Coordinates of C-alpha atoms in Angstrom, one line a residue:
X211 CA 0.0 0.0 0.0
X212 CA 1.2 3.4 -0.9
X213 CA 2.0 6.1 1.6
X214 CA -0.9 8.2 0.2
X215 CA -3.3 5.5 0.7
X216 CA -2.0 4.9 4.2
X217 CA -2.5 8.5 5.2
X218 CA -5.8 8.5 3.5
X219 CA -7.0 5.6 5.5
X220 CA -5.7 7.1 8.7
X221 CA -7.4 10.4 7.9
X222 CA -10.7 8.7 7.3
X223 CA -10.3 6.8 10.7
X224 CA -9.7 10.0 12.6
X225 CA -12.6 11.7 11.0
X226 CA -14.8 8.8 12.2
X227 CA -13.6 9.2 15.8
X228 CA -14.3 12.9 15.7
X229 CA -17.8 12.4 14.4
X230 CA -18.5 9.9 17.2
X231 CA -17.1 12.3 19.8
X232 CA -19.2 15.1 18.4
X233 CA -22.3 12.9 18.6
X234 CA -21.4 12.1 22.3
X235 CA -20.9 15.7 23.3
X236 CA -24.1 16.7 21.7
X237 CA -26.1 14.1 23.7
X238 CA -24.6 15.3 27.0
X239 CA -25.4 18.8 26.1
X240 CA -29.1 18.0 25.7
X241 CA -31.1 20.5 27.7
X242 CA -33.5 17.7 29.0
X243 CA -30.5 16.0 30.6
X244 CA -29.0 19.0 32.2
X245 CA -29.7 19.6 36.0
X246 CA -29.7 23.2 36.9
X247 CA -30.0 24.0 40.7
X248 CA -30.4 27.5 41.9
X249 CA -28.1 28.8 44.7
X250 CA -31.1 29.2 47.1
X251 CA -32.3 25.6 46.7
X252 CA -28.8 24.2 47.2
X253 CA -28.4 26.3 50.3
X254 CA -31.7 25.2 51.8
X255 CA -30.8 21.5 51.1
X256 CA -27.4 21.9 52.8
X257 CA -29.1 23.7 55.8
X258 CA -31.6 20.9 56.2
X259 CA -28.9 18.2 56.0
X260 CA -26.8 20.1 58.5
X261 CA -29.8 20.5 60.8
X262 CA -30.6 16.8 60.7
X263 CA -27.1 15.9 61.6
X264 CA -27.2 18.4 64.5
X265 CA -30.5 16.9 65.7
X266 CA -28.9 13.4 65.7
X267 CA -25.9 14.7 67.6
X268 CA -28.2 16.4 70.2
X269 CA -30.3 13.3 70.5
X270 CA -27.2 11.2 71.1
X271 CA -26.0 13.7 73.7
X272 CA -29.4 13.6 75.4
X273 CA -29.5 9.8 75.5
X274 CA -25.9 9.1 76.3
X275 CA -25.2 12.0 78.7
X276 CA -28.2 13.8 80.1
X277 CA -30.7 10.9 80.3
X278 CA -28.2 8.2 81.0
X279 CA -29.4 7.6 84.6
X280 CA -33.1 7.6 83.6
X281 CA -32.5 5.1 80.7
X282 CA -30.3 3.0 82.9
X283 CA -33.1 2.8 85.5
X284 CA -35.6 2.0 82.8
X285 CA -33.4 -0.8 81.6
X286 CA -33.0 -2.2 85.1
X287 CA -36.8 -2.2 85.5
X288 CA -36.9 -4.8 82.8
X289 CA -34.6 -7.3 84.5
X290 CA -33.7 -6.0 88.0
X291 CA -36.0 -6.2 91.0
X292 CA -35.7 -5.0 94.6
X293 CA -37.0 -7.6 97.0
X294 CA -38.3 -6.7 100.4
X295 CA -36.6 -8.6 103.3
X296 CA -39.3 -8.6 106.0
X297 CA -38.2 -7.9 109.5
X298 CA -39.2 -10.4 112.1
X299 CA -41.7 -9.0 114.6
X300 CA -40.5 -8.9 118.2
X301 CA -41.8 -11.4 120.7
X302 CA -44.2 -10.6 123.5
X303 CA -43.2 -12.3 126.7
X304 CA -44.7 -12.6 130.2
X305 CA -42.8 -11.6 133.3
X306 CA -41.1 -15.0 133.5
X307 CA -39.9 -15.1 129.9
X308 CA -42.7 -17.3 128.6
X309 CA -43.7 -16.5 125.0
X310 CA -47.2 -15.0 124.5
X311 CA -46.7 -14.0 120.9
X312 CA -44.0 -14.9 118.3
X313 CA -43.5 -14.9 114.6
X314 CA -43.1 -18.0 112.5
X315 CA -41.7 -18.2 108.9
X316 CA -44.5 -18.4 106.3
X317 CA -45.0 -17.8 102.6
X318 CA -47.4 -15.8 100.4
X319 CA -48.6 -17.5 97.3
X320 CA -48.9 -15.1 94.3
X321 CA -49.2 -15.3 90.5
X322 CA -48.1 -13.3 87.5
X323 CA -51.3 -13.6 85.4
X324 CA -49.7 -13.0 81.9
X325 CA -47.3 -15.8 82.6
X326 CA -49.6 -18.1 84.5
X327 CA -49.9 -21.6 82.8
X328 CA -51.6 -24.5 84.6
X329 CA -53.5 -27.5 83.6
X330 CA -57.0 -28.2 84.9
X331 CA -55.6 -30.9 87.2
X332 CA -53.0 -28.5 88.6
X333 CA -55.6 -25.8 89.2
X334 CA -57.8 -28.3 91.1
X335 CA -54.9 -29.4 93.2
X336 CA -53.9 -25.8 93.9
X337 CA -57.4 -24.9 95.0
X338 CA -57.6 -27.9 97.3
X339 CA -54.2 -27.1 98.9
X340 CA -55.1 -23.4 99.4
X341 CA -58.6 -24.1 100.6
X342 CA -60.0 -21.8 97.9
X343 CA -62.8 -22.2 95.3
X344 CA -61.6 -23.0 91.8
X345 CA -63.6 -20.2 90.4
X346 CA -61.9 -17.7 92.7
X347 CA -58.5 -18.8 91.5
X348 CA -59.5 -18.6 87.9
X349 CA -60.9 -15.1 88.4
X350 CA -57.6 -13.9 89.9
X351 CA -55.3 -15.4 87.3
X352 CA -57.5 -13.9 84.5
X353 CA -56.4 -10.4 85.4
X354 CA -54.0 -10.0 82.4
X355 CA -53.4 -6.3 83.0
X356 CA -51.7 -7.1 86.4
X357 CA -48.3 -8.7 87.0
X358 CA -48.8 -9.4 90.7
X359 CA -51.8 -11.0 92.3
X360 CA -52.0 -12.6 95.8
X361 CA -53.7 -16.0 96.0
X362 CA -53.2 -16.6 99.7
X363 CA -51.1 -15.0 102.5
X364 CA -49.3 -16.5 105.5
X365 CA -49.2 -20.1 104.3
X366 CA -47.2 -22.4 106.6
X367 CA -43.9 -24.0 105.4
X368 CA -45.3 -27.5 104.7
X369 CA -48.2 -26.2 102.6
X370 CA -45.8 -23.9 100.8
X371 CA -43.6 -26.9 99.8
X372 CA -46.7 -28.7 98.5
X373 CA -47.7 -25.7 96.4
X374 CA -44.2 -25.3 95.0
X375 CA -44.1 -29.0 94.1
X376 CA -47.0 -28.4 91.6
X377 CA -44.4 -26.6 89.4
X378 CA -47.0 -24.3 87.9
X379 CA -45.6 -21.7 85.6
X380 CA -46.2 -18.1 86.8
X381 CA -46.9 -19.2 90.4
X382 CA -44.5 -17.9 93.0
X383 CA -43.9 -17.9 96.7
X384 CA -42.9 -14.9 98.7
X385 CA -41.3 -15.1 102.2
X386 CA -43.1 -13.5 105.1
X387 CA -44.0 -14.1 108.8
X388 CA -47.1 -15.4 110.5
X389 CA -47.9 -14.4 114.1
X390 CA -48.5 -17.2 116.6
X391 CA -50.0 -17.0 120.1
X392 CA -49.2 -20.0 122.2
X393 CA -51.6 -19.0 125.0
X394 CA -54.5 -18.9 122.7
X395 CA -57.7 -17.3 124.2
X396 CA -56.2 -17.1 127.7
X397 CA -54.4 -13.8 127.2
X398 CA -56.0 -12.6 124.0
X399 CA -57.4 -9.3 125.3
X400 CA -54.0 -8.3 126.6
X401 CA -51.7 -9.5 123.8
X402 CA -54.1 -8.6 120.9
X403 CA -53.4 -9.7 117.3
X404 CA -52.0 -8.5 114.0
X405 CA -53.5 -8.4 110.5
X406 CA -52.3 -10.2 107.4
X407 CA -49.7 -7.4 106.9
X408 CA -48.3 -8.2 110.3
X409 CA -49.4 -4.8 111.8
X410 CA -50.9 -4.7 115.3
X411 CA -54.7 -4.3 115.5
X412 CA -55.5 -4.9 119.2
X413 CA -53.9 -5.0 122.6
X414 CA -50.1 -4.8 123.1
X415 CA -49.6 -5.6 119.4
X416 CA -51.3 -2.3 118.6
X417 CA -50.0 -0.1 121.5
X418 CA -46.3 -1.3 121.0
X419 CA -46.5 -1.5 117.2
X420 CA -43.5 0.8 116.5
X421 CA -41.0 -1.1 118.7
X422 CA -42.4 -4.6 117.9
X423 CA -42.6 -4.2 114.1
X424 CA -39.0 -3.4 113.2
X425 CA -37.9 -2.1 109.8
X426 CA -37.9 -4.3 106.6
X427 CA -34.7 -4.6 104.6
X428 CA -34.2 -4.9 100.8
X429 CA -32.2 -7.0 98.3
X430 CA -31.5 -6.2 94.6
X431 CA -31.5 -9.2 92.2
X432 CA -31.7 -9.9 88.5
X433 CA -34.6 -11.9 87.2
X434 CA -35.1 -13.7 83.9
X435 CA -38.2 -13.3 81.8
X436 CA -39.9 -16.1 83.9
X437 CA -39.3 -14.3 87.1
X438 CA -36.5 -16.6 88.3
X439 CA -33.6 -15.0 90.3
X440 CA -30.4 -15.6 88.3
X441 CA -28.1 -13.2 90.1
X442 CA -27.8 -11.2 93.3
X443 CA -26.7 -7.6 92.5
X444 CA -26.2 -6.2 95.9
X445 CA -27.5 -6.2 99.5
X446 CA -29.1 -2.8 100.0
X447 CA -30.3 -2.9 103.6
X448 CA -30.4 -5.6 106.3
X449 CA -33.8 -5.9 108.1
X450 CA -33.9 -4.5 111.6
X451 CA -35.9 -7.0 113.6
X452 CA -38.4 -5.8 116.2
X453 CA -37.6 -5.6 119.8
X454 CA -39.1 -8.1 122.3
X455 CA -41.5 -6.7 125.0
X456 CA -41.8 -8.2 128.5
X457 CA -45.2 -7.8 130.0
X458 CA -45.9 -7.6 133.7
X459 CA -48.4 -10.4 133.1
X460 CA -47.8 -13.7 134.9
X461 CA -49.0 -16.5 132.6
X462 CA -49.8 -18.8 135.5
X463 CA -51.9 -16.2 137.3
X464 CA -53.5 -15.2 134.0
X465 CA -54.4 -18.8 133.4
X466 CA -55.9 -19.1 136.9
X467 CA -58.0 -15.9 136.5
X468 CA -59.2 -16.9 133.0
X469 CA -60.3 -20.3 134.1
X470 CA -62.0 -19.0 137.2
X471 CA -64.2 -16.4 135.3
X472 CA -64.9 -18.9 132.5
X473 CA -66.2 -21.5 135.0
X474 CA -68.2 -18.8 136.8
X475 CA -70.0 -17.8 133.5
X476 CA -70.8 -21.5 132.9
X477 CA -71.9 -22.2 136.5
X478 CA -74.2 -19.2 136.8
X479 CA -75.2 -19.1 133.1
X480 CA -73.9 -15.5 132.9
X481 CA -73.4 -13.3 129.9
X482 CA -69.8 -12.3 130.6
X483 CA -67.2 -11.9 133.4
X484 CA -63.9 -10.1 134.0
X485 CA -61.1 -10.1 136.5
X486 CA -58.0 -8.2 137.2
X487 CA -55.0 -8.9 139.5
X488 CA -52.6 -6.2 140.6
X489 CA -49.3 -6.6 142.5
X490 CA -49.5 -4.3 145.5
X491 CA -45.7 -3.9 145.7
X492 CA -45.0 -3.0 142.1
X493 CA -48.3 -1.9 140.6
X494 CA -47.9 -4.5 137.9
X495 CA -50.9 -6.1 136.3
X496 CA -50.4 -9.8 136.9
X497 CA -53.6 -10.8 135.2
X498 CA -56.3 -9.2 133.1
X499 CA -58.9 -11.8 132.0
X500 CA -62.2 -11.5 130.1
X501 CA -64.9 -14.0 129.1
X502 CA -66.1 -14.4 126.4
X503 CA -62.8 -14.5 124.7
X504 CA -61.4 -15.5 121.3
X505 CA -58.4 -17.4 119.9
X506 CA -56.1 -14.9 118.1
X507 CA -54.7 -17.8 116.0
X508 CA -58.2 -18.4 114.5
X509 CA -60.2 -15.2 113.9
X510 CA -62.5 -16.2 111.1
X511 CA -65.6 -15.7 113.2
X512 CA -65.2 -12.8 115.7
X513 CA -67.9 -10.9 117.4
X514 CA -67.9 -7.6 119.3
X515 CA -68.6 -9.4 122.6
X516 CA -65.5 -11.5 122.1
X517 CA -63.3 -8.6 121.4
X518 CA -64.4 -6.4 124.3
X519 CA -61.8 -5.9 126.9
X520 CA -64.3 -5.4 129.7
X521 CA -61.7 -4.8 132.4
X522 CA -60.7 -1.4 130.9
X523 CA -63.4 -0.5 128.4
X524 CA -66.7 -1.2 130.3
X525 CA -67.8 1.2 133.0
X526 CA -70.4 0.7 135.6
X527 CA -71.8 2.1 138.8
X528 CA -69.6 0.5 141.5
X529 CA -72.5 0.3 144.1
X530 CA -71.5 -1.0 147.5
X531 CA -67.8 -1.4 146.6
X532 CA -67.7 2.4 146.8
X533 CA -68.6 2.5 150.5
X534 CA -65.1 2.1 151.8
X535 CA -64.1 5.4 150.2
X536 CA -66.9 7.3 151.9
X537 CA -66.0 5.7 155.2
X538 CA -62.3 6.5 154.7
X539 CA -63.1 10.2 154.0
X540 CA -65.2 10.5 157.2
X541 CA -62.4 8.9 159.2
X542 CA -59.6 10.8 157.6
X543 CA -61.4 14.2 158.2
X544 CA -61.8 13.2 161.9
X545 CA -65.6 13.5 161.6
X546 CA -66.0 9.9 162.9
X547 CA -64.0 7.2 164.5
X548 CA -64.4 3.4 164.0
X549 CA -66.4 3.2 167.2
X550 CA -68.7 6.1 166.4
X551 CA -72.3 5.2 166.2
X552 CA -75.2 6.0 163.9
X553 CA -78.9 5.2 164.4
X554 CA -80.0 3.6 161.2
X555 CA -83.4 2.5 162.4
X556 CA -85.9 1.7 161.1
X557 CA -83.8 0.8 158.0
X558 CA -84.8 3.7 155.8
X559 CA -84.0 7.4 155.5
X560 CA -86.0 10.2 153.6
X561 CA -84.2 13.0 151.8
X562 CA -86.7 15.4 150.2
X563 CA -89.2 13.3 148.3
X564 CA -86.9 10.3 148.1
X565 CA -86.3 7.4 150.5
X566 CA -83.1 5.3 151.0
X567 CA -83.6 1.8 152.3
X568 CA -81.4 -0.9 153.9
X569 CA -81.9 -4.5 153.1
X570 CA -82.5 -5.3 156.8
X571 CA -83.7 -3.0 159.6
X572 CA -80.9 -2.2 162.0
X573 CA -80.8 -0.1 165.1
X574 CA -77.6 1.6 166.3
X575 CA -74.5 0.6 164.3
X576 CA -70.9 1.6 164.7
X577 CA -68.9 2.8 161.7
X578 CA -67.2 -0.6 161.5
X579 CA -70.6 -2.3 161.5
X580 CA -72.0 0.1 158.9
X581 CA -69.3 -1.1 156.5
X582 CA -69.5 -4.8 157.6
X583 CA -73.3 -4.9 157.2
X584 CA -73.2 -2.6 154.2
X585 CA -75.8 -0.2 155.5
X586 CA -76.9 2.4 152.9
X587 CA -78.6 4.6 155.5
X588 CA -75.5 4.7 157.7
X589 CA -73.2 5.4 154.8
X590 CA -75.5 8.2 153.5
X591 CA -75.6 9.8 157.0
X592 CA -71.8 9.9 157.1
X593 CA -71.6 11.4 153.7
X594 CA -74.1 14.2 154.4
X595 CA -71.8 15.4 157.2
X596 CA -69.2 16.3 154.6
X597 CA -69.1 19.0 151.9
X598 CA -69.7 17.6 148.4
X599 CA -66.3 19.1 147.3
X600 CA -64.4 16.8 149.7
X601 CA -66.1 13.7 148.4
X602 CA -65.5 14.8 144.8
X603 CA -61.8 15.5 145.6
X604 CA -61.3 12.0 147.1
X605 CA -63.0 10.3 144.2
X606 CA -60.8 12.1 141.7
X607 CA -57.7 11.6 143.8
X608 CA -58.1 7.8 143.6
X609 CA -58.4 7.9 139.9
X610 CA -62.1 8.0 139.1
X611 CA -63.0 10.1 136.1
X612 CA -59.5 9.8 134.6
X613 CA -58.3 7.2 132.1
X614 CA -55.6 4.9 133.6
X615 CA -52.2 5.7 132.1
X616 CA -51.2 2.1 131.3
X617 CA -50.1 2.5 127.7
X618 CA -53.0 0.3 126.5
X619 CA -55.6 1.2 123.9
X620 CA -59.2 1.6 124.9
X621 CA -58.8 2.5 128.6
X622 CA -61.8 4.7 129.6
X623 CA -62.1 7.5 132.1
X624 CA -65.6 6.8 133.5
X625 CA -67.4 9.8 135.0
X626 CA -67.5 11.8 138.2
X627 CA -69.9 14.8 137.8
X628 CA -68.8 18.2 139.1
X629 CA -69.6 18.6 142.8
X630 CA -71.3 22.0 142.3
X631 CA -74.2 20.2 140.7
X632 CA -74.7 17.7 143.5
X633 CA -78.0 17.8 145.4
X634 CA -78.3 16.2 148.8
X635 CA -80.0 13.0 147.4
X636 CA -77.3 12.7 144.8
X637 CA -74.5 13.1 147.4
X638 CA -76.2 10.4 149.5
X639 CA -76.5 7.9 146.6
X640 CA -73.0 8.7 145.4
X641 CA -71.7 7.8 148.8
X642 CA -72.6 4.1 148.2
X643 CA -71.6 4.1 144.5
X644 CA -74.5 5.3 142.4
X645 CA -74.3 8.3 140.1
X646 CA -70.6 7.6 139.4
X647 CA -69.2 5.3 136.7
X648 CA -65.9 3.5 136.9
X649 CA -64.1 0.6 135.1
X650 CA -63.0 -2.6 136.9
X651 CA -59.4 -1.6 136.5
X652 CA -60.0 1.8 138.1
X653 CA -61.8 0.2 141.0
X654 CA -59.0 -2.3 141.6
X655 CA -56.4 0.4 141.6
X656 CA -58.4 2.7 143.9
X657 CA -58.4 -0.1 146.5
X658 CA -54.6 0.2 146.7
X659 CA -55.0 3.1 149.2
X660 CA -56.3 0.5 151.7
X661 CA -53.7 -2.1 150.8
X662 CA -50.7 0.3 150.7
X663 CA -51.4 2.3 153.9
X664 CA -53.0 5.3 152.1
X665 CA -50.9 5.3 148.9
X666 CA -52.5 5.2 145.5
X667 CA -50.0 3.3 143.3
X668 CA -49.4 3.8 139.6
X669 CA -50.2 0.6 137.6
X670 CA -48.3 -0.7 134.6
X671 CA -48.4 -3.5 132.0
X672 CA -44.6 -3.5 131.6
X673 CA -42.4 -5.7 133.7
X674 CA -40.3 -4.1 136.5
X675 CA -39.2 -5.7 139.7
X676 CA -38.8 -2.7 142.0
X677 CA -41.3 -1.6 144.6
X678 CA -43.2 1.5 143.3
X679 CA -43.8 4.6 145.3
X680 CA -47.4 5.8 145.4
X681 CA -49.2 9.1 146.1
X682 CA -50.5 9.6 149.6
X683 CA -54.3 10.1 149.6
X684 CA -55.3 9.2 153.1
X685 CA -53.5 8.8 156.4
X686 CA -51.9 5.5 157.2
X687 CA -54.1 5.1 160.3
X688 CA -57.2 5.6 158.2
X689 CA -56.1 3.0 155.7
X690 CA -55.5 0.4 158.4
X691 CA -58.8 1.1 160.0
X692 CA -60.7 0.6 156.8
X693 CA -58.6 -2.5 156.0
X694 CA -59.9 -4.0 159.3
X695 CA -63.5 -3.1 158.4
X696 CA -63.1 -4.7 155.0
X697 CA -61.7 -7.9 156.7
X698 CA -64.9 -7.9 158.8
X699 CA -67.0 -7.5 155.6
X700 CA -65.4 -10.5 154.0
X701 CA -65.7 -12.7 157.1
X702 CA -68.5 -14.3 159.2
X703 CA -71.2 -11.7 159.8
X704 CA -70.2 -9.8 156.6
X705 CA -71.6 -10.0 153.1
X706 CA -68.8 -12.1 151.5
X707 CA -67.8 -15.1 153.7
X708 CA -67.3 -17.1 150.5
X709 CA -64.3 -14.8 149.7
X710 CA -62.3 -16.5 152.4
X711 CA -59.1 -18.3 151.4
X712 CA -57.8 -21.1 153.6
X713 CA -54.6 -20.0 155.3
X714 CA -54.8 -16.3 154.3
X715 CA -56.7 -13.3 155.7
X716 CA -59.0 -11.6 153.2
X717 CA -60.4 -8.1 153.0
X718 CA -62.9 -6.9 150.5
X719 CA -66.4 -5.6 149.6
X720 CA -69.2 -6.9 147.4
X721 CA -71.7 -5.3 145.1
X722 CA -74.9 -6.4 143.5
X723 CA -77.1 -4.3 141.2
X724 CA -79.8 -4.3 138.6
X725 CA -78.8 -3.4 135.0
X726 CA -80.0 -0.4 133.1
X727 CA -81.5 -1.2 129.7
X728 CA -83.2 1.4 127.4
X729 CA -83.6 3.8 130.3
X730 CA -85.3 1.3 132.6
X731 CA -83.9 -1.1 135.3
X732 CA -84.3 -4.7 134.1
X733 CA -84.4 -7.9 136.1
X734 CA -80.8 -8.6 135.2
X735 CA -77.9 -8.3 137.6
X736 CA -74.2 -7.6 137.8
X737 CA -72.3 -9.2 140.8
X738 CA -68.9 -7.8 141.8
X739 CA -66.3 -8.1 144.5
X740 CA -63.0 -6.2 145.1
X741 CA -60.5 -7.1 147.8
X742 CA -56.9 -7.9 148.7
X743 CA -54.9 -10.6 150.5
X744 CA -53.2 -11.4 152.8
X745 CA -54.4 -8.7 155.1
X746 CA -51.3 -8.7 157.3
X747 CA -49.1 -7.7 154.4
X748 CA -51.2 -7.3 151.3
X749 CA -49.6 -8.7 148.1
X750 CA -52.4 -8.8 145.5
X751 CA -55.6 -6.8 144.7
X752 CA -58.3 -8.7 142.9
X753 CA -61.4 -7.3 141.3
X754 CA -64.1 -9.6 139.8
X755 CA -67.3 -8.8 137.9
X756 CA -69.9 -11.3 136.6
X757 CA -72.5 -9.9 134.2
X758 CA -76.1 -11.2 134.2
X759 CA -75.9 -14.4 136.2
X760 CA -79.1 -16.3 135.5
X761 CA -78.9 -19.6 137.3
X762 CA -80.8 -18.5 140.4
X763 CA -77.9 -16.7 142.3
X764 CA -77.0 -13.2 141.6
X765 CA -75.6 -11.7 144.9
X766 CA -72.0 -10.5 144.8
X767 CA -71.3 -12.6 147.9
X768 CA -72.4 -15.8 146.1
X769 CA -71.3 -15.2 142.5
X770 CA -68.2 -12.9 142.5
X771 CA -66.7 -13.6 146.0
X772 CA -66.1 -17.4 145.3
X773 CA -64.2 -16.3 142.1
X774 CA -62.1 -14.0 144.2
X775 CA -61.3 -16.8 146.6
X776 CA -60.3 -19.2 143.8
X777 CA -58.1 -16.7 142.0
X778 CA -56.6 -15.4 145.3
X779 CA -55.8 -18.8 146.7
X780 CA -54.1 -20.2 143.6
X781 CA -52.3 -17.0 142.9
X782 CA -50.8 -16.7 146.4
X783 CA -49.5 -20.2 146.1
X784 CA -48.1 -19.5 142.7
X785 CA -46.3 -16.5 144.1
X786 CA -45.2 -18.5 147.1
X787 CA -46.7 -16.0 149.6
X788 CA -46.5 -17.3 153.2
X789 CA -49.9 -17.9 154.9
X790 CA -50.9 -15.3 157.5
X791 CA -53.8 -17.2 159.1
X792 CA -54.5 -20.6 160.7
X793 CA -55.1 -23.2 158.1
X794 CA -58.3 -24.1 160.0
X795 CA -59.6 -20.5 159.7
X796 CA -63.2 -19.9 159.1
X797 CA -64.4 -21.3 155.7
X798 CA -68.1 -21.1 155.4
X799 CA -70.3 -24.1 154.4
X800 CA -72.5 -23.7 151.4
X801 CA -75.7 -23.2 153.3
X802 CA -74.1 -20.8 155.8
X803 CA -72.5 -18.8 153.0
X804 CA -75.8 -18.4 151.3
X805 CA -77.4 -17.2 154.6
X806 CA -74.6 -14.6 155.1
X807 CA -74.5 -13.4 151.5
X808 CA -78.3 -13.0 151.5
X809 CA -77.8 -10.1 153.8
X810 CA -76.9 -8.3 150.5
X811 CA -79.9 -8.8 148.3
X812 CA -80.3 -7.2 145.0
X813 CA -82.2 -4.0 144.8
X814 CA -85.9 -3.8 143.7
X815 CA -86.5 -3.5 140.0
X816 CA -86.4 0.3 140.0
X817 CA -83.1 0.6 141.9
X818 CA -79.5 1.0 141.1
X819 CA -77.9 0.3 137.7
X820 CA -74.5 -1.3 137.2
X821 CA -74.0 -0.7 133.5
X822 CA -71.9 1.3 131.1
X823 CA -71.3 5.0 131.8
X824 CA -72.7 5.9 128.4
X825 CA -76.0 4.3 129.2
X826 CA -76.2 5.7 132.7
X827 CA -75.2 9.2 131.6
X828 CA -77.7 9.2 128.7
X829 CA -80.4 8.2 131.2
X830 CA -79.4 10.9 133.6
X831 CA -79.5 13.5 130.8
X832 CA -82.9 12.4 129.7
X833 CA -84.5 12.1 133.1
X834 CA -82.7 14.8 135.0
X835 CA -80.5 14.4 138.0
X836 CA -83.3 14.4 140.6
X837 CA -85.4 11.8 138.8
X838 CA -82.4 9.5 138.4
X839 CA -81.4 10.0 142.0
X840 CA -84.9 8.9 143.0
X841 CA -84.4 5.6 141.2
X842 CA -81.0 5.2 143.0
X843 CA -82.5 6.1 146.4
X844 CA -83.9 2.6 147.1
X845 CA -80.6 0.8 147.2
X846 CA -78.9 -2.2 148.6
X847 CA -75.4 -3.5 149.3

């Protein structure tokens, strides 16, 4: 090929390349394919992109720095749990260290409804173990919106093991404590009980709640999705267990008093009864018993009558048990002497339009005989020699009209009306215990002025071994003189020979009265006796009340005095108190006791009430003082 041809061919090839390039350039330059952005739009796009990046950075800072603690807590909520470590409640002990209340390990059975899975057979077994109806369990586990539902609380250890052995998914056990009362119904009104949350509801359990309960601890753990603990994270706080509390109560004497009043209720077919025993040296309550009672371990069927602590919550007109205070005031003010005489014939006394009667017509009686025979006329004549203010002052000094400070819930004050409103007939009836309301505990404590040589002692439910100092109310000589008169009243020729205790000298006073119902005096009675023993060196004061005896006997000397004798005799032996009388001392026979006690018959149907202060005060307000005093005027011992 020639050089010309070669160049020609090369030229033609270059031309073809140029044409192809020209065609390619022309396609790229097509207006439809060109993207033209204005400066404003590009800036807006850049700004938006930058703003988005800044928002992401701010969000990252918010999550990683500012909200770190919150998010961490939210994460922990999904897997970490704080478990409560319940504190064991303190024990309640008697004065000798015997357990009256203690806490036993127990379990609470609960479910997580969304996770609950059980066959029909498992459900039936669970219902049988827990003593629940199958429908109730099905209703509780159907609450899908909840993650924690109790099935049963305070399940004992053996039953908890049986429930756990069912291996039901979503069913769990939680540790807790169950309160147990070894003495059962014997000391129920003193000890009280707790609820399902282990909080005190009655008695010492309530009044000492703060010290007994303690403070629960906590423990942090990690759970898996099935609720199983897979790791302990840390121990946050150890539980602070409650402190033990030692009562002044002596479980032996409490048992003696409880059995005595229970048997008295059964023997006399009575509605209720109560008794209290006080240590004369220390002021400690050794026993506080009520019947009817209840078992604090089984409280499925409780009534108000069972729960009433009659010793401290019920008030009544003390009747003839008030006469020693009127006599003491007359002696202490030197208005009379033990041998001073009063003519009480013909067994009645008229004040204004009202008449006071004795059960038996007497002639001339000494002050000693007035108290021994329980003469209303003689007591009223002594009282009317004194200004009402002096009587009122003595009544308040011995604690009437004031709630006893014993650190116990429900203690009532009773009522003593202001002396300025007393009329002569009211002063006369108050002298032998009508127109004033007291509790059995107040009355027992007031008798300490006769047992402690004129001192009114403070009383307590907490153990202490030291002799307590009292407040002087009457002279020592006055107290000894009345103590001798009370010994005569509880002996042959008095109204309570059945109060005698073989080997020990006894002093005390009876009371018998109609009850007030709906503003009227019914043919229902309350029999009472308050006394102390041994007389040579008094150790215990005992007050007894039997409500509505209906087996034919209703006198205080026949119904309440034998209860005093039983409690006193067994208690003195339990305390190992040395006898102070001949073992062959006077113990009345049944017939003789009835004859002596019959000197204190119950009042006629329109006479004195021995009922709650609320009823008596309501009646007084509705009838007026004079009309109520008229009803009280025809009185007995």
